[in-house]
CSV table of C-alpha atoms and ligand atoms in Angstrom, one decimal:
chain,number,residue,atom,x,y,z
A,1,MET,CA,-35.9,-4.2,14.4
A,2,SER,CA,-33.9,-1.3,15.7
A,3,HIS,CA,-31.7,-3.8,17.6
A,4,PHE,CA,-31.0,-5.6,14.4
A,5,MET,CA,-30.2,-2.4,12.5
A,6,SER,CA,-27.7,-1.2,15.1
A,7,ALA,CA,-25.9,-4.6,15.2
A,8,ALA,CA,-25.6,-4.6,11.4
A,9,MET,CA,-24.3,-1.0,11.4
A,10,ALA,CA,-21.8,-1.9,14.1
A,11,ALA,CA,-20.6,-4.8,11.9
A,12,VAL,CA,-20.1,-2.4,9.0
A,13,ALA,CA,-18.1,0.0,11.3
A,14,ILE,CA,-15.9,-2.9,12.4
A,15,PHE,CA,-15.4,-4.6,9.0
A,16,GLY,CA,-16.4,-2.0,6.4
A,17,ALA,CA,-13.4,0.3,6.1
A,18,ASN,CA,-10.8,-2.1,7.5
A,19,VAL,CA,-12.0,-5.4,6.1
A,20,ASP,CA,-8.8,-5.8,4.0
A,21,GLU,CA,-6.5,-4.9,6.9
A,22,ALA,CA,-8.4,-7.3,9.1
A,23,ARG,CA,-7.0,-10.2,7.1
A,24,GLY,CA,-3.5,-9.2,8.3
A,25,ARG,CA,-1.7,-9.4,4.9
A,26,SER,CA,1.6,-7.6,4.5
A,27,CYS,CA,3.2,-6.1,1.4
A,28,ARG,CA,5.8,-8.5,0.0
A,29,SER,CA,8.0,-5.6,-1.0
A,30,CYS,CA,8.0,-3.1,2.0
A,31,GLY,CA,6.2,-5.1,4.7
A,32,GLU,CA,3.4,-2.5,5.3
A,33,LYS,CA,-0.1,-3.9,6.1
A,34,LEU,CA,-2.3,-4.2,3.0
A,35,ARG,CA,-5.4,-2.2,3.4
A,36,HIS,CA,-6.6,-1.4,-0.1
A,37,THR,CA,-8.2,-3.6,-2.7
A,38,PHE,CA,-7.1,-3.1,-6.4
A,39,VAL,CA,-9.3,-5.8,-8.0
A,40,ASP,CA,-11.3,-8.6,-6.2
A,41,LEU,CA,-12.1,-11.4,-8.7
A,42,GLY,CA,-13.6,-13.7,-6.1
A,43,ALA,CA,-12.4,-17.3,-5.7
A,44,SER,CA,-10.9,-19.1,-8.7
A,45,PRO,CA,-9.1,-22.4,-9.3
A,46,LEU,CA,-5.5,-22.4,-10.6
A,47,CYS,CA,-5.7,-21.4,-14.2
A,48,GLN,CA,-3.2,-23.9,-15.6
A,49,ARG,CA,-4.8,-27.0,-14.1
A,50,HIS,CA,-7.2,-28.4,-16.7
A,51,VAL,CA,-9.8,-30.8,-15.4
A,52,THR,CA,-9.4,-34.3,-17.0
A,53,PRO,CA,-12.2,-36.8,-17.6
A,54,GLU,CA,-10.8,-38.8,-14.7
A,55,SER,CA,-10.9,-35.9,-12.3
A,56,TYR,CA,-14.2,-34.5,-13.5
A,57,ASP,CA,-16.2,-35.9,-10.5
A,58,GLN,CA,-13.7,-34.6,-8.0
A,59,ALA,CA,-13.6,-31.3,-6.1
A,60,GLU,CA,-11.5,-28.5,-7.5
A,61,ALA,CA,-9.6,-26.3,-5.0
A,62,THR,CA,-10.2,-22.6,-5.4
A,63,TYR,CA,-8.2,-19.7,-3.9
A,64,PRO,CA,-9.0,-16.0,-3.5
A,65,LEU,CA,-8.1,-14.0,-6.6
A,66,HIS,CA,-7.8,-10.7,-4.7
A,67,ALA,CA,-5.3,-8.1,-5.7
A,68,TYR,CA,-4.3,-5.4,-3.2
A,69,VAL,CA,-2.3,-2.2,-3.6
A,70,CYS,CA,0.2,-1.2,-0.9
A,71,HIS,CA,-0.5,2.4,0.2
A,72,GLU,CA,3.2,2.8,1.1
A,73,CYS,CA,5.1,1.6,-2.0
A,74,PHE,CA,2.1,1.1,-4.4
A,75,LEU,CA,3.1,-2.5,-5.3
A,76,VAL,CA,0.0,-4.3,-6.6
A,77,GLN,CA,0.0,-7.9,-5.4
A,78,ILE,CA,-1.9,-11.1,-4.7
A,79,PRO,CA,-1.0,-12.7,-1.4
A,80,SER,CA,0.7,-16.1,-2.0
A,81,TYR,CA,-2.1,-18.5,-1.1
A,82,VAL,CA,-0.6,-21.2,-3.1
A,83,ALA,CA,3.0,-22.5,-2.6
A,84,ARG,CA,5.2,-21.8,-5.6
A,85,GLU,CA,6.2,-25.5,-5.6
A,86,GLN,CA,2.5,-26.3,-6.3
A,87,LEU,CA,2.2,-23.7,-9.1
A,88,PHE,CA,5.4,-24.5,-11.0
A,89,ASP,CA,5.7,-28.2,-10.7
A,90,GLU,CA,6.3,-31.0,-13.2
A,91,HIS,CA,2.7,-30.4,-14.6
A,92,TYR,CA,3.6,-26.8,-15.6
A,93,GLY,CA,2.7,-26.9,-19.2
A,94,TYR,CA,4.3,-23.9,-20.8
A,95,PHE,CA,7.2,-24.5,-23.2
A,96,SER,CA,8.5,-21.2,-24.5
A,97,SER,CA,9.9,-22.8,-27.7
A,98,PHE,CA,6.4,-23.5,-29.1
A,99,SER,CA,5.8,-19.9,-29.8
A,100,GLU,CA,7.6,-18.7,-33.0
A,101,SER,CA,7.2,-15.0,-32.2
A,102,TRP,CA,8.7,-15.5,-28.8
A,103,LEU,CA,11.7,-17.2,-30.3
A,104,GLU,CA,12.2,-14.3,-32.7
A,105,HIS,CA,12.0,-11.9,-29.7
A,106,ALA,CA,14.7,-13.9,-27.9
A,107,GLU,CA,17.0,-14.0,-30.8
A,108,SER,CA,16.8,-10.3,-31.5
A,109,TYR,CA,17.4,-9.6,-27.7
A,110,VAL,CA,20.6,-11.7,-27.8
A,111,SER,CA,22.1,-9.9,-30.8
A,112,MET,CA,21.1,-6.5,-29.4
A,113,MET,CA,22.8,-7.4,-26.0
A,114,ILE,CA,26.0,-8.7,-27.7
A,115,ARG,CA,26.2,-5.5,-29.8
A,116,ARG,CA,25.5,-3.1,-26.9
A,117,PHE,CA,27.6,-4.7,-24.1
A,118,GLY,CA,30.1,-6.8,-26.1
A,119,PHE,CA,29.5,-10.2,-24.4
A,120,GLY,CA,31.8,-12.9,-25.7
A,121,ARG,CA,33.5,-16.2,-24.9
A,122,ASN,CA,35.0,-14.8,-21.6
A,123,SER,CA,31.5,-13.7,-20.3
A,124,LYS,CA,29.0,-15.6,-18.3
A,125,VAL,CA,25.3,-15.3,-18.9
A,126,VAL,CA,22.8,-16.6,-16.4
A,127,GLU,CA,19.0,-16.7,-17.2
A,128,ILE,CA,16.5,-17.1,-14.4
A,129,ALA,CA,13.5,-19.2,-15.4
A,130,SER,CA,15.3,-20.3,-18.5
A,131,ASN,CA,12.4,-22.6,-19.5
A,132,ASP,CA,13.5,-25.0,-22.3
A,133,GLY,CA,16.5,-23.0,-23.3
A,134,TYR,CA,14.5,-21.0,-25.9
A,135,LEU,CA,16.8,-17.9,-25.3
A,136,LEU,CA,20.1,-19.2,-24.0
A,137,GLN,CA,20.5,-21.3,-27.2
A,138,TYR,CA,21.2,-18.0,-29.1
A,139,PHE,CA,24.0,-16.9,-26.7
A,140,ALA,CA,25.4,-20.5,-26.8
A,141,ARG,CA,25.5,-20.3,-30.7
A,142,ALA,CA,27.4,-17.1,-30.5
A,143,GLY,CA,30.0,-18.8,-28.3
A,144,VAL,CA,29.0,-17.1,-25.0
A,145,PRO,CA,29.0,-19.4,-22.0
A,146,VAL,CA,25.5,-19.8,-20.4
A,147,LEU,CA,23.8,-21.3,-17.4
A,148,GLY,CA,20.0,-21.7,-17.0
A,149,ILE,CA,18.2,-21.8,-13.7
A,150,GLU,CA,14.7,-23.3,-14.0
A,151,PRO,CA,12.5,-24.8,-11.4
A,152,THR,CA,10.2,-26.9,-13.6
A,153,MET,CA,11.7,-30.3,-14.2
A,154,ASN,CA,10.1,-31.0,-17.6
A,155,THR,CA,11.2,-27.7,-19.3
A,156,ALA,CA,14.7,-28.0,-17.7
A,157,ALA,CA,15.0,-31.5,-19.1
A,158,ALA,CA,14.2,-30.1,-22.6
A,159,ALA,CA,16.9,-27.4,-22.2
A,160,LEU,CA,19.5,-30.1,-21.2
A,161,LYS,CA,18.6,-32.0,-24.3
A,162,LYS,CA,19.5,-28.9,-26.4
A,163,GLY,CA,22.9,-28.8,-24.6
A,164,ILE,CA,22.0,-25.8,-22.4
A,165,PRO,CA,23.5,-26.3,-18.9
A,166,THR,CA,20.6,-25.9,-16.5
A,167,ILE,CA,20.2,-26.1,-12.7
A,168,THR,CA,16.7,-27.2,-11.5
A,169,GLU,CA,16.1,-24.7,-8.7
A,170,PHE,CA,14.0,-21.7,-7.7
A,171,PHE,CA,16.1,-18.5,-7.7
A,172,GLY,CA,16.9,-16.5,-4.6
A,173,ARG,CA,19.8,-15.6,-2.2
A,174,ASP,CA,20.7,-19.3,-1.5
A,175,THR,CA,20.7,-20.4,-5.2
A,176,ALA,CA,22.7,-17.3,-6.1
A,177,ARG,CA,25.4,-18.0,-3.6
A,178,MET,CA,25.6,-21.6,-4.7
A,179,VAL,CA,25.9,-20.7,-8.4
A,180,ARG,CA,28.5,-18.0,-7.6
A,181,ALA,CA,30.6,-20.5,-5.7
A,182,SER,CA,30.4,-23.2,-8.4
A,183,HIS,CA,30.3,-21.1,-11.6
A,184,GLY,CA,31.7,-17.6,-10.6
A,185,PRO,CA,29.8,-14.3,-10.8
A,186,ALA,CA,27.6,-13.5,-13.8
A,187,ASP,CA,28.3,-10.7,-16.3
A,188,LEU,CA,24.7,-10.8,-17.4
A,189,ILE,CA,21.7,-11.9,-15.5
A,190,LEU,CA,18.4,-11.9,-17.3
A,191,GLY,CA,14.8,-13.0,-16.6
A,192,ASN,CA,11.7,-12.7,-18.8
A,193,ASN,CA,8.3,-12.9,-17.2
A,194,VAL,CA,9.7,-14.1,-13.9
A,195,LEU,CA,9.7,-11.0,-11.6
A,196,ALA,CA,5.9,-11.0,-11.3
A,197,HIS,CA,5.9,-14.8,-10.6
A,198,VAL,CA,8.1,-14.8,-7.4
A,199,PRO,CA,6.4,-14.7,-4.0
A,200,ASP,CA,9.5,-13.4,-2.2
A,201,ILE,CA,10.6,-10.6,-4.4
A,202,ASN,CA,13.2,-9.3,-1.9
A,203,ASP,CA,14.9,-12.6,-1.7
A,204,PHE,CA,14.9,-12.8,-5.5
A,205,VAL,CA,16.5,-9.4,-5.9
A,206,ALA,CA,19.0,-10.0,-3.2
A,207,GLY,CA,20.0,-13.1,-5.2
A,208,VAL,CA,20.6,-10.9,-8.3
A,209,LYS,CA,22.8,-8.6,-6.2
A,210,ALA,CA,24.8,-11.6,-4.9
A,211,LEU,CA,25.4,-13.2,-8.3
A,212,LEU,CA,26.2,-10.1,-10.4
A,213,SER,CA,29.8,-9.4,-11.2
A,214,PRO,CA,31.1,-5.9,-10.2
A,215,SER,CA,30.7,-4.5,-13.8
A,216,GLY,CA,27.8,-6.9,-14.7
A,217,VAL,CA,24.4,-5.9,-16.0
A,218,PHE,CA,20.9,-7.4,-15.7
A,219,THR,CA,17.7,-7.2,-17.6
A,220,PHE,CA,14.2,-8.2,-16.7
A,221,GLU,CA,11.0,-8.1,-18.8
A,222,PHE,CA,7.6,-7.9,-17.2
A,223,PRO,CA,4.1,-6.7,-18.0
A,224,GLN,CA,3.7,-3.1,-16.9
A,225,LEU,CA,0.8,-2.2,-14.6
A,226,LEU,CA,0.2,1.0,-16.6
A,227,ARG,CA,-0.7,-1.1,-19.7
A,228,LEU,CA,-2.9,-3.5,-17.7
A,229,VAL,CA,-5.0,-0.5,-16.5
A,230,GLU,CA,-5.0,1.4,-19.8
A,231,GLY,CA,-5.7,-1.7,-21.9
A,232,ASN,CA,-8.2,-3.1,-19.3
A,233,TYR,CA,-6.4,-6.5,-19.3
A,234,TRP,CA,-7.8,-7.5,-15.9
A,235,ASP,CA,-7.9,-11.1,-17.0
A,236,THR,CA,-4.1,-11.2,-16.8
A,237,ILE,CA,-4.6,-11.3,-13.0
A,238,TYR,CA,-4.2,-14.9,-11.9
A,239,HIS,CA,-2.5,-17.0,-9.1
A,240,GLU,CA,0.8,-17.5,-11.0
A,241,HIS,CA,1.2,-13.7,-11.1
A,242,PHE,CA,2.0,-12.6,-7.6
A,243,SER,CA,2.9,-9.0,-8.4
A,244,TYR,CA,1.7,-6.4,-10.9
A,245,LEU,CA,4.6,-4.1,-11.5
A,246,SER,CA,5.2,-0.6,-12.5
A,247,PHE,CA,8.7,0.7,-13.5
A,248,THR,CA,8.8,2.9,-10.4
A,249,THR,CA,8.0,0.2,-7.8
A,250,VAL,CA,10.5,-2.2,-9.4
A,251,ALA,CA,13.2,0.6,-9.4
A,252,GLY,CA,12.4,1.0,-5.7
A,253,ILE,CA,12.8,-2.7,-4.9
A,254,PHE,CA,16.2,-2.9,-6.8
A,255,ALA,CA,17.4,0.4,-5.1
A,256,ARG,CA,16.7,-1.1,-1.7
A,257,HIS,CA,19.2,-3.9,-2.6
A,258,GLY,CA,21.9,-1.6,-3.9
A,259,LEU,CA,21.0,-2.0,-7.6
A,260,THR,CA,20.2,0.9,-10.1
A,261,LEU,CA,18.1,0.7,-13.2
A,262,PHE,CA,19.8,2.7,-15.9
A,263,ASP,CA,17.6,2.1,-18.9
A,264,VAL,CA,14.1,1.0,-19.9
A,265,GLU,CA,12.4,-0.1,-23.1
A,266,ASP,CA,8.8,-0.4,-24.2
A,267,LEU,CA,8.0,-3.8,-25.6
A,268,SER,CA,4.9,-4.9,-27.5
A,269,THR,CA,5.0,-8.5,-26.4
A,270,HIS,CA,2.6,-10.1,-23.9
A,271,GLY,CA,0.1,-7.4,-23.8
A,272,GLY,CA,2.4,-4.5,-22.9
A,273,SER,CA,5.7,-5.3,-21.3
A,274,ILE,CA,8.7,-3.3,-20.5
A,275,ARG,CA,12.4,-4.3,-20.3
A,276,VAL,CA,14.5,-2.8,-17.5
A,277,PHE,CA,18.3,-2.7,-17.5
A,278,GLY,CA,20.3,-2.5,-14.2
A,279,ARG,CA,23.7,-2.6,-12.6
A,280,HIS,CA,25.3,-2.2,-9.1
A,281,ALA,CA,24.4,1.2,-7.7
A,282,ASP,CA,28.1,1.9,-7.1
A,283,ALA,CA,29.3,0.9,-10.6
A,284,PRO,CA,30.6,3.9,-12.6
A,285,SER,CA,28.8,2.9,-15.8
A,286,PRO,CA,26.6,2.5,-17.9
A,287,ALA,CA,25.2,6.0,-17.4
A,288,ILE,CA,21.5,6.4,-16.6
A,289,GLU,CA,19.5,7.1,-19.8
A,290,GLU,CA,16.9,9.9,-20.0
A,291,ARG,CA,14.3,7.2,-20.7
A,292,VAL,CA,14.4,6.3,-17.0
A,293,GLN,CA,13.2,9.6,-15.8
A,294,ALA,CA,10.7,9.9,-18.6
A,295,MET,CA,9.1,6.5,-17.7
A,296,LYS,CA,8.8,7.5,-14.0
A,297,GLU,CA,7.1,10.8,-15.0
A,298,ARG,CA,4.7,8.9,-17.3
A,299,GLU,CA,3.6,6.6,-14.5
A,300,LYS,CA,3.3,9.5,-12.1
A,301,ALA,CA,1.2,11.5,-14.5
A,302,ALA,CA,-1.1,8.5,-15.0
A,303,GLY,CA,-1.8,8.5,-11.2
A,304,HIS,CA,0.4,5.7,-9.9
A,305,PHE,CA,0.9,7.4,-6.6
A,306,GLU,CA,-2.7,8.1,-5.8
A,307,LEU,CA,-4.9,5.4,-4.2
A,308,GLY,CA,-7.9,6.7,-6.3
A,309,TYR,CA,-6.2,5.5,-9.5
A,310,TYR,CA,-6.4,1.9,-8.1
A,311,GLU,CA,-9.8,2.1,-6.6
A,312,ARG,CA,-11.3,3.5,-9.8
A,313,TYR,CA,-9.9,0.6,-11.7
A,314,GLY,CA,-11.7,-2.0,-9.5
A,315,GLU,CA,-15.0,-0.3,-10.4
A,316,ARG,CA,-14.1,-0.5,-14.1
A,317,VAL,CA,-13.6,-4.2,-13.8
A,318,LYS,CA,-17.0,-4.8,-12.3
A,319,GLU,CA,-18.5,-2.8,-15.1
A,320,SER,CA,-16.6,-4.9,-17.6
A,321,LYS,CA,-18.2,-8.0,-16.1
A,322,ARG,CA,-21.7,-6.5,-16.4
A,323,GLU,CA,-21.0,-5.6,-20.0
A,324,ILE,CA,-19.8,-9.0,-21.0
A,325,LEU,CA,-22.7,-10.8,-19.3
A,326,GLU,CA,-25.3,-8.4,-20.8
A,327,PHE,CA,-23.9,-9.1,-24.2
A,328,LEU,CA,-24.0,-12.9,-23.8
A,329,ILE,CA,-27.5,-12.9,-22.2
A,330,GLY,CA,-28.7,-10.9,-25.2
A,331,LEU,CA,-27.3,-13.5,-27.6
A,332,LYS,CA,-28.7,-16.4,-25.7
A,333,ARG,CA,-32.2,-14.8,-25.7
A,334,GLN,CA,-32.0,-14.6,-29.5
A,335,GLY,CA,-31.2,-18.4,-29.5
A,336,LYS,CA,-27.6,-17.9,-30.7
A,337,ARG,CA,-24.9,-20.6,-30.3
A,338,ILE,CA,-21.5,-19.5,-28.9
A,339,ALA,CA,-18.2,-21.4,-28.9
A,340,ALA,CA,-14.9,-20.1,-27.5
A,341,TYR,CA,-11.5,-20.2,-29.0
A,342,GLY,CA,-8.4,-21.1,-26.9
A,343,ALA,CA,-7.7,-22.2,-23.4
A,344,PRO,CA,-5.2,-19.7,-22.0
A,345,GLY,CA,-4.8,-18.8,-18.3
A,346,LYS,CA,-6.3,-15.4,-18.8
A,347,GLY,CA,-9.4,-17.0,-20.3
A,348,ASN,CA,-10.1,-18.8,-17.1
A,349,THR,CA,-9.9,-15.7,-15.0
A,350,LEU,CA,-12.5,-14.1,-17.3
A,351,LEU,CA,-14.9,-17.0,-17.4
A,352,ASN,CA,-14.7,-17.8,-13.7
A,353,TYR,CA,-15.1,-14.2,-12.6
A,354,CYS,CA,-18.0,-13.6,-14.9
A,355,GLY,CA,-19.6,-17.0,-14.0
A,356,ILE,CA,-19.7,-18.1,-17.7
A,357,ARG,CA,-20.1,-21.8,-18.1
A,358,THR,CA,-21.8,-24.1,-20.7
A,359,ASP,CA,-24.9,-22.1,-20.1
A,360,PHE,CA,-23.4,-19.5,-22.4
A,361,ILE,CA,-20.5,-21.2,-24.2
A,362,ASP,CA,-21.0,-24.7,-25.6
A,363,PHE,CA,-17.3,-25.6,-25.9
A,364,THR,CA,-13.9,-24.1,-26.6
A,365,VAL,CA,-11.3,-25.3,-29.1
A,366,ASP,CA,-7.6,-25.4,-28.9
A,367,ARG,CA,-4.9,-26.5,-31.3
A,368,SER,CA,-2.7,-28.2,-28.7
A,369,PRO,CA,-3.6,-31.9,-28.5
A,370,HIS,CA,-2.7,-32.3,-24.8
A,371,LYS,CA,-5.5,-29.9,-23.9
A,372,GLN,CA,-8.2,-31.5,-26.1
A,373,GLY,CA,-10.6,-33.8,-24.2
A,374,ASN,CA,-10.1,-31.9,-21.0
A,375,TYR,CA,-12.2,-29.2,-19.4
A,376,LEU,CA,-11.4,-25.6,-18.4
A,377,PRO,CA,-10.8,-25.3,-14.7
A,378,GLY,CA,-13.8,-24.0,-12.8
A,379,SER,CA,-16.1,-23.3,-15.7
A,380,ARG,CA,-15.7,-26.9,-16.9
A,381,ILE,CA,-16.3,-25.9,-20.5
A,382,PRO,CA,-15.0,-28.9,-22.7
A,383,ILE,CA,-11.9,-28.3,-24.8
A,384,LEU,CA,-12.2,-29.8,-28.3
A,385,ALA,CA,-10.2,-29.8,-31.5
A,386,PRO,CA,-10.7,-26.8,-33.8
A,387,GLU,CA,-12.3,-29.0,-36.5
A,388,VAL,CA,-15.4,-29.3,-34.3
A,389,VAL,CA,-16.3,-25.7,-35.3
A,390,TRP,CA,-16.8,-26.7,-38.9
A,391,ALA,CA,-19.3,-29.5,-37.8
A,392,GLU,CA,-21.1,-27.5,-35.1
A,393,LYS,CA,-21.3,-24.1,-37.0
A,394,PRO,CA,-21.7,-21.8,-33.9
A,395,ASP,CA,-23.0,-18.3,-34.6
A,396,TYR,CA,-20.2,-16.7,-32.5
A,397,ILE,CA,-16.6,-17.5,-31.7
A,398,PHE,CA,-15.6,-15.9,-28.3
A,399,ILE,CA,-11.9,-15.3,-28.5
A,400,LEU,CA,-10.2,-15.9,-25.1
A,401,PRO,CA,-6.5,-15.1,-26.1
A,402,TRP,CA,-7.3,-11.5,-27.3
A,403,ASN,CA,-3.6,-10.9,-27.9
A,404,LEU,CA,-3.7,-13.4,-30.8
A,405,LYS,CA,-7.1,-12.2,-32.2
A,406,ASP,CA,-5.7,-11.3,-35.7
A,407,GLU,CA,-4.1,-14.7,-36.1
A,408,ILE,CA,-7.2,-16.6,-34.9
A,409,ILE,CA,-9.6,-14.6,-37.1
A,410,ARG,CA,-7.4,-15.4,-40.1
A,411,GLN,CA,-7.3,-19.1,-39.2
A,412,MET,CA,-11.0,-19.4,-38.5
A,413,ALA,CA,-12.2,-17.1,-41.4
A,414,GLY,CA,-14.3,-20.1,-42.7
A,415,VAL,CA,-17.0,-19.5,-40.1
A,416,ARG,CA,-18.1,-16.6,-42.3
A,417,ALA,CA,-19.6,-19.2,-44.7
A,418,TRP,CA,-22.6,-19.6,-42.4
A,419,GLY,CA,-22.6,-16.0,-41.1
A,420,GLY,CA,-20.4,-16.8,-38.0
A,421,LYS,CA,-18.9,-13.8,-36.2
A,422,PHE,CA,-16.1,-13.2,-33.8
A,423,VAL,CA,-16.3,-11.6,-30.3
A,424,VAL,CA,-13.3,-10.1,-28.5
A,425,PRO,CA,-14.3,-9.5,-24.8
A,426,LEU,CA,-11.6,-7.0,-23.7
A,427,PRO,CA,-10.8,-4.1,-23.4
A,428,LYS,CA,-14.5,-3.9,-24.3
A,429,VAL,CA,-16.9,-6.3,-26.0
A,430,THR,CA,-16.3,-6.0,-29.7
A,431,VAL,CA,-18.0,-8.0,-32.5
A,432,ILE,CA,-16.0,-8.6,-35.7
A,433,ASP,CA,-18.0,-9.8,-38.7
B,501,ZN,ZN1,4.6,-1.9,0.1
């Protein structure tokens, strides 16, 4: 017995403290060895790959959904287990133009940029991850020459159809040099929800440096880590998101490549994003706005430069899982029937981490016809048409896309006819009558 005990204790000594370092992962920003876990959500399948009836009997690949924080530069990241070509291929289903609020956001950005920086018919605007041309169409309408760079073939084809010139490539140093040689330098480079999705963030930022004209500006929008922690949006951690960014870590990456962030804006889109504005470090203008320093101070005050901030959050996520399961177990013991609403990527992180399957949730419903008839990855909960709710009359509707909860509750208000209620799982389990 004592033999066994000492062997076990030796194993803890070897693997306990340094178990993360033992895996030999390096920070994608600064190259330091990754030693500290931010959130470990176990193994999960790719969240955009729905299971079809034909593939139902086949195995599904799962990959670790383990986010680390770098103790040197504090970049939160998931090692790239899955090649980007596999994540963003011709099956990638997200077309930006299907969201009306996102189109409005793009349109108001374009008029703001034209007002503030005076872009016109002699300017060149390049968007990285330009999707189906949802944003560049507004620059094109204003007579500003545009070029989209988009790796997914089906969305790029939709952009070309709208008359938006688009190159089907991933962006990095090589693509930037090629575009500069063929189209000239860019006066504006922009990218929305792309910075977090690139496995080699240094190569990406080096590409921005290479393509930007001497007096050019760039803007990037991305979800801010501060908001993820404050709002408890841990379900936004999934394999397509390689990095979880703070303003300060992003400013550091750009600075390493000779680029300076001169402004930052808070945005309410996508569960708490920010928009950063940058230029060459040696350009005389635009001047650095006071908001830059204020944002850095806000992140510092929150604890961004202390490892404890990240470790405490990992514990909060575990408690969140216990709370959701406790609630669902309670409902099932009372014989309640639960359906879900939606089939978003974040919903799959939540269901798979919590181990929620058809034992708790009978089915989910989604308005998009190409998802109906399939199954959610991992949990294999069937995806049906919203009308099924009126026939099945579940007691609870578990809302997976919590960012759209007001819209969904309005749409599904009819469930109240039989006493149906809504449940929003995050930031904490909330029942809405
Ligand atoms: Zn680092």
